[in-house]
Coordinates of C-alpha atoms in Angstrom, one line a residue:
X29 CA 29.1 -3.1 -12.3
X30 CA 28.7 -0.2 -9.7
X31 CA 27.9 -0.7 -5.9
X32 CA 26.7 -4.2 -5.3
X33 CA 25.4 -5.4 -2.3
X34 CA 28.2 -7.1 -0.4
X35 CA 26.3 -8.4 2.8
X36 CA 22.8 -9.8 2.5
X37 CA 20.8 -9.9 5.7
X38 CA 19.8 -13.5 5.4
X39 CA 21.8 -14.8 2.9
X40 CA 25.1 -13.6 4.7
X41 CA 28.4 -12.6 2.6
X42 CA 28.1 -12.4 -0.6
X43 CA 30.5 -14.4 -2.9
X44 CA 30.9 -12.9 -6.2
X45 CA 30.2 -16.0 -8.9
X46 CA 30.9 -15.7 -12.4
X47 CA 29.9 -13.0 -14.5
X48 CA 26.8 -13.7 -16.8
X49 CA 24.4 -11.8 -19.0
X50 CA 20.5 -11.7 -18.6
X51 CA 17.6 -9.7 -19.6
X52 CA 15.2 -7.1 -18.1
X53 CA 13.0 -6.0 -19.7
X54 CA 14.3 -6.8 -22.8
X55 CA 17.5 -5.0 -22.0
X56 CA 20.7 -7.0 -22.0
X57 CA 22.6 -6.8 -18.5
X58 CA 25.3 -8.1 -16.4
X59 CA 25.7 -9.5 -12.8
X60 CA 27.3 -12.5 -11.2
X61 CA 25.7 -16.0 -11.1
X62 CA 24.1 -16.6 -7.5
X63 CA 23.6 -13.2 -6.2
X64 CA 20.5 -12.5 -6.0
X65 CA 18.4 -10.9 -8.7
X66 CA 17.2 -7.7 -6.8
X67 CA 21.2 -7.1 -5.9
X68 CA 22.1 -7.2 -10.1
X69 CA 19.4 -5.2 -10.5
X70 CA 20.2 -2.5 -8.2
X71 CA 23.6 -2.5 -9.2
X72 CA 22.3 -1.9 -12.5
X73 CA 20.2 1.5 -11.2
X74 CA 17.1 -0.5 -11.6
X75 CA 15.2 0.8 -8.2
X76 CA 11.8 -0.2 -9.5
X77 CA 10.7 -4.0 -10.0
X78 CA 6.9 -3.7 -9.8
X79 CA 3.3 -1.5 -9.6
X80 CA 0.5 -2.1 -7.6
X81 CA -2.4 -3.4 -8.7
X82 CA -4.9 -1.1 -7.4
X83 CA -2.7 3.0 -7.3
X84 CA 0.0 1.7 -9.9
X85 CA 2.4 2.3 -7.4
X86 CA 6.0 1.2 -8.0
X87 CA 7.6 -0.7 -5.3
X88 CA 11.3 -1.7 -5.2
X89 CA 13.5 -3.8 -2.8
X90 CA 12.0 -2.9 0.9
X91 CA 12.9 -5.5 3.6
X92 CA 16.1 -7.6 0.8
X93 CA 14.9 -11.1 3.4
X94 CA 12.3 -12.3 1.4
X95 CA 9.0 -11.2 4.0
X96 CA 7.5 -8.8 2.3
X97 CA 6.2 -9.2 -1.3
X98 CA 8.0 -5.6 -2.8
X99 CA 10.2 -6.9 -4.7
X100 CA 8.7 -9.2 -7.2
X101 CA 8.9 -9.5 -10.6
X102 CA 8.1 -12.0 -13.4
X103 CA 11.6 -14.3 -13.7
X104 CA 11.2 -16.6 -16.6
X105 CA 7.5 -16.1 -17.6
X106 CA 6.9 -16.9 -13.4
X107 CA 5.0 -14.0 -11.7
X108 CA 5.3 -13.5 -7.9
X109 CA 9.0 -14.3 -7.6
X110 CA 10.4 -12.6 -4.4
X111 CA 14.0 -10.9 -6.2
X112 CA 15.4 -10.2 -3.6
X113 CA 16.4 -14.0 -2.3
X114 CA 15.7 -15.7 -5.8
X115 CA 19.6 -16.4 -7.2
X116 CA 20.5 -15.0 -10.5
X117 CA 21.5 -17.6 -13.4
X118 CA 22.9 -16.7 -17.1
X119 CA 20.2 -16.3 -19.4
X120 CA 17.1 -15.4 -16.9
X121 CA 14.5 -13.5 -18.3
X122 CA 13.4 -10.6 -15.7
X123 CA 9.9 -8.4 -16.3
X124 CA 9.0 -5.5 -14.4
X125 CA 5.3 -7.0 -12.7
X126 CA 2.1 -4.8 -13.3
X127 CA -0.2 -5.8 -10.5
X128 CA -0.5 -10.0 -9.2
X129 CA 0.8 -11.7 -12.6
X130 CA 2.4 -12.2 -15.4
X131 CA 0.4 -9.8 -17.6
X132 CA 1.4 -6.5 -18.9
X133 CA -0.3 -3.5 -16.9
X134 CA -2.3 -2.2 -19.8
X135 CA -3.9 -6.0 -20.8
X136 CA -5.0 -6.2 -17.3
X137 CA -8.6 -5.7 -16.9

């Protein structure tokens, strides 16, 4: 599942749990149960997990400890979620955010 993170900052060594599948985007993918989501993700070449609000500017993992705000996405219909400390689980559902919610970029007004 290509290069994975193997030490987190914060989080410390990373134990590899058990495989599981879970969506982006509406794209199937893989990565192991507990990492965290940003860490799948990147592993995945995903390098972009939102855009602005105001340029539509992506933004991608940036500090991986949870300070900064970067990395979030929309994880099971829940905007704001910081990936990058958030543990994956089989079955999540992970959007790319558009802006401060939950919304698609193009039905924000």
């Amino acid at each position: 599942m290509g290069t994975r993170i193997a030490e987190h900052p914060i989080l410390g060594e990373q134990e590899k749990g058990n495989p599981v599948t879970f969506t982006f985007d509406g794209k199937e993918m893989k990565g192991y149960e507990g990492e965290p989501i940003a860490a799948a993700l990147k592993a995945a070449g995903v390098m972009v997990h939102r855009y602005t609000k105001k340029e539509h500017k992506p933004r991608g993992i940036f500090c991986a400890i949870g300070r900064c705000t970067d990395c979030v996405m929309v994880v099971d219909g829940v905007p704001n979620l910081r990936t990058c400390i958030t543990p994956l689980k089989a079955g999540m559902d992970v959007r790319t955010q558009y802006g401060v919610n939950a919304e698609p970029f193009e039905e924000q007004k």
